[in-house]
Short mmCIF file of C-alpha atoms in Angstrom, two decimals:
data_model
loop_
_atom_site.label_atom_id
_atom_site.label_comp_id
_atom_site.label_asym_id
_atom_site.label_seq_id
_atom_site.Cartn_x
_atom_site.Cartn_y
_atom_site.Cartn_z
CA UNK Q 262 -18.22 -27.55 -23.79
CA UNK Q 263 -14.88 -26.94 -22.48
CA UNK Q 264 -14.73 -24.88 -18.71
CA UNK Q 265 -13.72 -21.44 -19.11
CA UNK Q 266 -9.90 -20.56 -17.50
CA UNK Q 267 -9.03 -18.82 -15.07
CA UNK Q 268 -5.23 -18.27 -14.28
CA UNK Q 269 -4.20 -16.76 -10.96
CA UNK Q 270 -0.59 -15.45 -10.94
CA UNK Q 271 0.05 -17.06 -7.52
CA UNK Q 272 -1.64 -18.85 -4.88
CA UNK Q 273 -4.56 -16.32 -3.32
CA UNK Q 274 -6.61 -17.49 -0.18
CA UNK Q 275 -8.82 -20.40 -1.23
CA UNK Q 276 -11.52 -18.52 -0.72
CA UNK Q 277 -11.75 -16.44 -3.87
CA UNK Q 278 -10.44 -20.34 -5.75
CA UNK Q 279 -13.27 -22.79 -4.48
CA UNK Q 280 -15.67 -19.59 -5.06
CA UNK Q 281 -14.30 -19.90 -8.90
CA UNK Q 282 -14.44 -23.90 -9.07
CA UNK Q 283 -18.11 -23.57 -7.59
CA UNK Q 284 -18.86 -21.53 -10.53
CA UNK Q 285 -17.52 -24.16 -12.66
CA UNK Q 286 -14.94 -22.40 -14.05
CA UNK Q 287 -11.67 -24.54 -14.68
CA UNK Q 288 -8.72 -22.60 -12.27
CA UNK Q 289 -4.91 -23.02 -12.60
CA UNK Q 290 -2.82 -21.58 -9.93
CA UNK Q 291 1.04 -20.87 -10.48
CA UNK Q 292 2.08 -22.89 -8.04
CA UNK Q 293 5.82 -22.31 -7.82
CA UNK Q 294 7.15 -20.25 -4.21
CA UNK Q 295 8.33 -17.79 -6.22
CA UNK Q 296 7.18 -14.42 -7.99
CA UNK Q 297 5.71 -15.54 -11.92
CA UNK Q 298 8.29 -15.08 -14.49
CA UNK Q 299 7.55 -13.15 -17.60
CA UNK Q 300 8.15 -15.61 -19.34
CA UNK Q 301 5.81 -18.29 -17.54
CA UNK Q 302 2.80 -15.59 -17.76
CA UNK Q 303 2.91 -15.00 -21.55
CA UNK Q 304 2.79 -19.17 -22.14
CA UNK Q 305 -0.19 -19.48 -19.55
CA UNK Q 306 -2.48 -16.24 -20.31
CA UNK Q 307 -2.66 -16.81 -24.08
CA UNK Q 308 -5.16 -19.83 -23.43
CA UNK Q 309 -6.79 -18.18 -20.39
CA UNK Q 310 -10.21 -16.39 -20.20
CA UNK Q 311 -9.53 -14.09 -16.98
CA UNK Q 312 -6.45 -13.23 -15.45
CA UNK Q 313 -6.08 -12.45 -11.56
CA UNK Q 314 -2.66 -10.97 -11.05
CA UNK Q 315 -0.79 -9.32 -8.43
CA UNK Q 316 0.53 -5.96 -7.82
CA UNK Q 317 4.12 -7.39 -8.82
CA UNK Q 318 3.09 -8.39 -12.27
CA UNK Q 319 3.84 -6.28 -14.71
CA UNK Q 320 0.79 -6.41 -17.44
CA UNK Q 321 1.99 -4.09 -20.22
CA UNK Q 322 1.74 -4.20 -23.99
CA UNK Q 323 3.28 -6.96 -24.82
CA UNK Q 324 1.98 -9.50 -22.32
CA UNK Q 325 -2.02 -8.13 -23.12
CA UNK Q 326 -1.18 -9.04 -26.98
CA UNK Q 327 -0.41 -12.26 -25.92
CA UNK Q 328 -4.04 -12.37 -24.11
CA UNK Q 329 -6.12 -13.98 -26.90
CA UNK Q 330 -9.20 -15.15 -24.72
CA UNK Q 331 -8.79 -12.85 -21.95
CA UNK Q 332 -11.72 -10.92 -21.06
CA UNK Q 333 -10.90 -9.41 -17.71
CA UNK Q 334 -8.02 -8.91 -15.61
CA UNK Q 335 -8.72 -8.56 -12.30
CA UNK Q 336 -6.31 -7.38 -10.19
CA UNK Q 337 -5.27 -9.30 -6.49
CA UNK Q 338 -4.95 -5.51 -5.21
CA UNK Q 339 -6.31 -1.84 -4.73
CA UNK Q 340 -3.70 -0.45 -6.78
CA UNK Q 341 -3.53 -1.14 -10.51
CA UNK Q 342 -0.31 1.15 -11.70
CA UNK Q 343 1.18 -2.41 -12.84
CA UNK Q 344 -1.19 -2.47 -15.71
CA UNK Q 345 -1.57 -0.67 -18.71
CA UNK Q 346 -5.19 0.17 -18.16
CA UNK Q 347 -5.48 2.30 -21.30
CA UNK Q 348 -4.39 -0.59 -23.90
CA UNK Q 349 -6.38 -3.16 -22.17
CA UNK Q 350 -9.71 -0.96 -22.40
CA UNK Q 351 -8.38 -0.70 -26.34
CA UNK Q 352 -8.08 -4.58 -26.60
CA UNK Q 353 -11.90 -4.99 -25.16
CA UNK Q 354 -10.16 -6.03 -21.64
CA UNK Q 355 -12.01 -5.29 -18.34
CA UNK Q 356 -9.62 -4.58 -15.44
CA UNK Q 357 -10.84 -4.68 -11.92
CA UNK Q 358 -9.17 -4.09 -8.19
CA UNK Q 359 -10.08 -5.04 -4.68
CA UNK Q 360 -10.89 -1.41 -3.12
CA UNK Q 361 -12.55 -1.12 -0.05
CA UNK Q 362 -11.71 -4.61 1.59
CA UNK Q 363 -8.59 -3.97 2.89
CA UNK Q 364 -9.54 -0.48 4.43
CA UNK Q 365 -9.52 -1.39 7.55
CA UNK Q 366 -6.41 -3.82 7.55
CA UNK Q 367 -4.42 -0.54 5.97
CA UNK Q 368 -5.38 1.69 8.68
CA UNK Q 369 -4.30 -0.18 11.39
CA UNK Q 370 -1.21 -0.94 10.07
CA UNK Q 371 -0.67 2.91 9.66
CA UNK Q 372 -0.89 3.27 13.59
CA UNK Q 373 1.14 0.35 14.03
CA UNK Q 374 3.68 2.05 12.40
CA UNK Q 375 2.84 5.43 13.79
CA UNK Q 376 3.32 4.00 17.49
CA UNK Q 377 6.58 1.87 16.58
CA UNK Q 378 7.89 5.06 15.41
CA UNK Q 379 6.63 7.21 18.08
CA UNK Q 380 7.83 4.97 20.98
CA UNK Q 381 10.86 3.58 19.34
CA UNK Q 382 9.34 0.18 19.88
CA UNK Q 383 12.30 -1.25 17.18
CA UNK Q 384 15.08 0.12 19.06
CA UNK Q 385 13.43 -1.26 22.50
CA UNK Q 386 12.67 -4.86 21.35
CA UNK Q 387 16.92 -4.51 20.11
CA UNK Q 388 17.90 -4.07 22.96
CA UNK Q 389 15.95 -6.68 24.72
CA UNK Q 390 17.17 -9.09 22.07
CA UNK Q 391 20.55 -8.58 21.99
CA UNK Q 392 20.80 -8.64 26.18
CA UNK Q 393 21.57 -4.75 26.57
CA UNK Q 394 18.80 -3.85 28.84
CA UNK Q 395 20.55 -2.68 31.97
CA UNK Q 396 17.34 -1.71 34.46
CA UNK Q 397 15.03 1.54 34.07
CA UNK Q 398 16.42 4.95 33.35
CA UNK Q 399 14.82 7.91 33.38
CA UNK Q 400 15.54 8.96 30.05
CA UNK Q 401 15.79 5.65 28.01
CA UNK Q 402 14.14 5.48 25.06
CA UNK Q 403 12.33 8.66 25.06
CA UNK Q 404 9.63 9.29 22.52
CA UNK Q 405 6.75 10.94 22.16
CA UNK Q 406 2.51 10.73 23.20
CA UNK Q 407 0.14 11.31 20.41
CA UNK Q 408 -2.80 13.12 22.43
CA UNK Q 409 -2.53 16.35 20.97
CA UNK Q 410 -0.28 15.68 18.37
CA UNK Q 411 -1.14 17.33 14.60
CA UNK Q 412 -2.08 14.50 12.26
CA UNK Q 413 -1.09 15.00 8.59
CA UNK Q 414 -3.41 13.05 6.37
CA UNK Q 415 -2.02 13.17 2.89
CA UNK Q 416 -5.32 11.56 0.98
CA UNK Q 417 -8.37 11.57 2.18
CA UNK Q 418 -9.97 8.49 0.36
CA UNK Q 419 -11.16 5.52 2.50
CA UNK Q 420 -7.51 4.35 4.13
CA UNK Q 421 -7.10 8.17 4.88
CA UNK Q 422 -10.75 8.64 6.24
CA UNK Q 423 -10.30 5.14 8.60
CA UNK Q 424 -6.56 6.36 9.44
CA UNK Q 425 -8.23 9.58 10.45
CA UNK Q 426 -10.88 7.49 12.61
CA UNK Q 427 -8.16 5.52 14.54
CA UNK Q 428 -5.72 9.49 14.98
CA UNK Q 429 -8.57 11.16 16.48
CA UNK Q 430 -8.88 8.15 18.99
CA UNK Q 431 -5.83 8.81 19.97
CA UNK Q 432 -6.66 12.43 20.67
CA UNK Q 433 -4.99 13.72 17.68
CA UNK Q 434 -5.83 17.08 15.32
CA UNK Q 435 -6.56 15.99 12.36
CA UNK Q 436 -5.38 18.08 9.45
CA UNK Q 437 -5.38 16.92 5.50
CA UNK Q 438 -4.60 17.23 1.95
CA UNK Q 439 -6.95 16.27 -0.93
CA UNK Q 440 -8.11 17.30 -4.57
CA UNK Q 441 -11.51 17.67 -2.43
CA UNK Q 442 -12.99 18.78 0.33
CA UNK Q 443 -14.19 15.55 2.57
CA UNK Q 444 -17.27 17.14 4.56
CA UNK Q 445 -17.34 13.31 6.79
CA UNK Q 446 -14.20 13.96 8.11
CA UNK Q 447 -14.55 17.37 8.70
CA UNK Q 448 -17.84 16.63 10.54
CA UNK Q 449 -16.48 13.36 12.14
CA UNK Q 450 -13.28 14.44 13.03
CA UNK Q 451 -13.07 18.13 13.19
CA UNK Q 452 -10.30 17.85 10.12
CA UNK Q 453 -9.45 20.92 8.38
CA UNK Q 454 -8.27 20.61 4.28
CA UNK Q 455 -4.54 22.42 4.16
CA UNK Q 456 -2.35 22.74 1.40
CA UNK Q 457 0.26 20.41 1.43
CA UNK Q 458 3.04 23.17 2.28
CA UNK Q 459 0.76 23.40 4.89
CA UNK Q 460 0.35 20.14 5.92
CA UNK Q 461 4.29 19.25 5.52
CA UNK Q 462 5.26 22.09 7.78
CA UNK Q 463 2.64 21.74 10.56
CA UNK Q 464 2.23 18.25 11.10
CA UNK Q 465 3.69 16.15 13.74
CA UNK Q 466 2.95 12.91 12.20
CA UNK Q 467 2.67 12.79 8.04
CA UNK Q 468 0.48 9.54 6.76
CA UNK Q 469 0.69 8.95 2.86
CA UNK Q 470 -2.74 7.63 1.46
CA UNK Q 471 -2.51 8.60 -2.26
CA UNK Q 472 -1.93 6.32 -5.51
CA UNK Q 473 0.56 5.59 -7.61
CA UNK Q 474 -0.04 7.85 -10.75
CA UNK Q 475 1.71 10.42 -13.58
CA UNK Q 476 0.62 13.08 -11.20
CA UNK Q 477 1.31 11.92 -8.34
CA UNK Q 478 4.81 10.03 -8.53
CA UNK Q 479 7.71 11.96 -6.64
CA UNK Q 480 5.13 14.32 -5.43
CA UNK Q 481 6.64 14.58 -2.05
CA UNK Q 482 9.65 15.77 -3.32
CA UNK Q 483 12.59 17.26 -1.26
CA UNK Q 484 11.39 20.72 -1.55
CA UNK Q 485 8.42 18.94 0.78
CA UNK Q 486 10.36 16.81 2.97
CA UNK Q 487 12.82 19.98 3.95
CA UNK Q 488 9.70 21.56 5.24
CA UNK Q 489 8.88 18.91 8.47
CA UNK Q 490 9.65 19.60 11.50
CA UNK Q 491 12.65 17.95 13.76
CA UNK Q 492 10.32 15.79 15.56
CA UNK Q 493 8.16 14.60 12.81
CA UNK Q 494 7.17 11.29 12.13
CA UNK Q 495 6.60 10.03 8.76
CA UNK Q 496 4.42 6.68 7.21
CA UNK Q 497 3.96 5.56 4.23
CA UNK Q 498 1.65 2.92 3.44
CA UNK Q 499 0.81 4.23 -0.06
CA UNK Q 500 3.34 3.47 -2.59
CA UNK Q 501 7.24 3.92 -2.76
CA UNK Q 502 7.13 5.57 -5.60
CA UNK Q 503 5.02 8.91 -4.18
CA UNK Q 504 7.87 9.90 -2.21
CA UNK Q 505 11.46 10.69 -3.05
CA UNK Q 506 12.76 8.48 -1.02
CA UNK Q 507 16.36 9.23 -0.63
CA UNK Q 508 15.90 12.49 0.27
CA UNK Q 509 13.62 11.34 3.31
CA UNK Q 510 16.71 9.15 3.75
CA UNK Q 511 19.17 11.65 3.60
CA UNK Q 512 16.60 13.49 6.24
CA UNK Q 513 17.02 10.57 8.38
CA UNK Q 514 20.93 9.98 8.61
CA UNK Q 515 21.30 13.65 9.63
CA UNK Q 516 18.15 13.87 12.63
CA UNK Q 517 16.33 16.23 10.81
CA UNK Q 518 12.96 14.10 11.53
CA UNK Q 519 12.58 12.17 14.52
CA UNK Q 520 11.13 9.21 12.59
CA UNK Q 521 9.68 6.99 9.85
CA UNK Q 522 7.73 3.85 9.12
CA UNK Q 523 8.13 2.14 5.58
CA UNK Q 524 5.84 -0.25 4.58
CA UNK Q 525 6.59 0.17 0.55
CA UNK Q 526 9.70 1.25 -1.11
CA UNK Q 527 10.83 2.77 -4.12
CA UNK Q 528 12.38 -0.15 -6.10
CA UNK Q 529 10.72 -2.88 -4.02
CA UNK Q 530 11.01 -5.47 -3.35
CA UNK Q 531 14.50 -4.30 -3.24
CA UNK Q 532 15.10 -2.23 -0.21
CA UNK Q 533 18.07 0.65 0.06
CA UNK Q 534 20.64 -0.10 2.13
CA UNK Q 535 21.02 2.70 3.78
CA UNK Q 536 17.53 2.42 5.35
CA UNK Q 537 18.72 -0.47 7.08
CA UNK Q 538 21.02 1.44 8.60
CA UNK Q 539 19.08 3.45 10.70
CA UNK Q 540 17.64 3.22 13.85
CA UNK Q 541 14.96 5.71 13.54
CA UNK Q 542 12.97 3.78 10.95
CA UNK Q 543 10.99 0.96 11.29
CA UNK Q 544 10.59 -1.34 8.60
CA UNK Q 545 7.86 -3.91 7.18
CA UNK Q 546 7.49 -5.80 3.95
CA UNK Q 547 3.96 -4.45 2.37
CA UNK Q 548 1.99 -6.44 4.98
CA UNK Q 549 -0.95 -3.22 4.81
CA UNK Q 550 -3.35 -5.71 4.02
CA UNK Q 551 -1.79 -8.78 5.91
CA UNK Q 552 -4.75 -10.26 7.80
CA UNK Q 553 -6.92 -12.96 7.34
CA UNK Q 554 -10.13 -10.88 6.98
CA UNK Q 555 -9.06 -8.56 4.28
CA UNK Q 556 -6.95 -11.03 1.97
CA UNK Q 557 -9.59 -13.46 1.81
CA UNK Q 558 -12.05 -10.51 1.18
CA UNK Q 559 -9.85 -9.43 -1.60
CA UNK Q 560 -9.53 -13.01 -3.33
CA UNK Q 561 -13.38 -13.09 -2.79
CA UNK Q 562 -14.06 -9.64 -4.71
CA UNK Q 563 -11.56 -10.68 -7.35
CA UNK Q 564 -13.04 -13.83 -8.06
CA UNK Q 565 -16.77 -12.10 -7.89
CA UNK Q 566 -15.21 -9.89 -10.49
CA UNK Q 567 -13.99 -12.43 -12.56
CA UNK Q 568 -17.43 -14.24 -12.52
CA UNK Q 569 -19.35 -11.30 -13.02
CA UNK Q 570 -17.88 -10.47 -16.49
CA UNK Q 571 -17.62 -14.11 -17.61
CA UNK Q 572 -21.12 -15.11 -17.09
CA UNK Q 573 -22.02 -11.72 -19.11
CA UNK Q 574 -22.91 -9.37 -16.23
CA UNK Q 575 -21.03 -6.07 -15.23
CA UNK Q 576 -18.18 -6.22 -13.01
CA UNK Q 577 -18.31 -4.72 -9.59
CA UNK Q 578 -15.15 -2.56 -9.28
CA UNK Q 579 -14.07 -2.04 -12.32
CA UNK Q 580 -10.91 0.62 -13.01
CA UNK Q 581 -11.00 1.38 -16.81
#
């Protein structure tokens, strides 16, 4: 009897592939450098029983019609917004994501950021590079402490709870923004649930932890972003798309915020130029969950997924 297949969109930590192989199912990697084509996905998922796919792969209509065997798609990612979850569900198609594993990884990334920002550690490491560093002034590089400091959580799900953790190390209020009250923080932390007017015009440092959906795309809109203060600081870690992102921009080029940290962007992975530009941002190519720990957890819970469903049992995160 021939081994099920499973095709992987790109190479994932070997981890989640030898757990596969030990299964005995039969795996085929794309193994070009390079982001899958459409073209090379429809020819390699019609044949395939599972499908683990990035956030980058667009699985829409057309491509799940070309799924005949396919019985899960499980999804190298927390997100999912690159699938059409609703017509898979209709086609008999499990999706699944990778929640929870890359919690931590995502947080601490978020206070990388928030620091960068808050102590201009891009402008710094510039001028060290380029030779301009002409001995200790008083006022060089002036930013700002974070003891004290009002932290806007937009999100209180898991990144926002462990964000929240790391803030109030730091000595920060915690402040947030949610569908629902989130009694752990509010115990934990002290945090108090604000409307996001609120939030926008009170915080000193703004940290985006919502997804990708209808209601949420462009939610921070410029009616928002006018409302932050001049010495704000603003992350996002979440998606691009959440934000209207020239606005924030435009916000930028003028001073009106002191600064921001990117790690996702609105047409990615194209950039906009103007971004690069400026000196108060500091920018980083979706590296949230960049470590060694929580990628190889997420190929891990991907392949457990994909396992799960093919040997007849119920998947463990499952999304529709």
């Amino acid at each position: 009897m021939a081994k099920k297949k499973v095709f992987i969109t790109y190479k994932i930590p070997e981890a989640g592939i030898n757990l596969l192989r030990k299964n005995g199912f039969s795996v085929e990697v794309y193994s070009k450098e390079k982001l899958i084509t459409r073209q090379e996905l429809i020819r390699n998922v019609k044949d395939a029983d599972a499908l683990i796919s990035l956030l980058t792969d667009k699985i829409d209509r057309e491509i799940i019609d070309k799924m005949e065997r396919c019985r899960i798609i499980a999804n190298y990612a927390v997100g999912f917004n690159n699938i059409d979850i609703d017509y898979a569900r209709n086609k008999g198609i499990i999706v699944t994501n990778t929640p929870d594993v890359l919690t931590d990884s995502t947080a601490d990334l978020t206070m990388t950021l928030v620091l960068a920002c808050a102590r201009r550690l891009n402008e710094g490491e510039r001028i060290m590079r380029q030779k301009q560093f002409k001995g200790w002034r008083p006022e060089l590089l002036l930013g700002y402490e974070l003891k004290d400091k009002i932290f806007g959580i937009i999100g209180m799900g898991r990144i926002g709870l462990a964000v929240a953790r790391r803030a109030f190390a730091f000595g920060c209020r915690i402040i947030y923004y949610s569908n629902n009250k989130k009694s752990e923080a509010e115990k934990l932390f002290n945090a108090k649930k604000v409307s996001l007017k609120t939030l926008m015009k009170s915080s000193d440092i703004i940290s985006l932890h919502i997804p990708l959906n209808n209601k949420t795309k462009t939610l921070i809109n410029s009616d928002y972003l006018n409302l932050m203060k001049k010495t704000a600081i603003f992350i996002n870690t979440a998606r691009g798309e959440v934000i209207d992102e020239n606005h924030l921009i435009s916000l930028l080029k003028k001073k009106k915020i002191f600064a921001a940290g990117f790690d996702v962007y609105k047409n990615e992975p194209d950039i906009n130029p103007e971004l690069v530009k400026l000196d108060n941002v500091v920018l980083l190519p979706h590296i949230g969950s960049a470590t060694v720990e929580a990628r190889s957890a997420m190929a891990k819970l991907a392949a457990k997924n994909v396992i799960a469903v093919l040997t007849g049992k119920k998947p463990i995160t499952p999304v529709n």
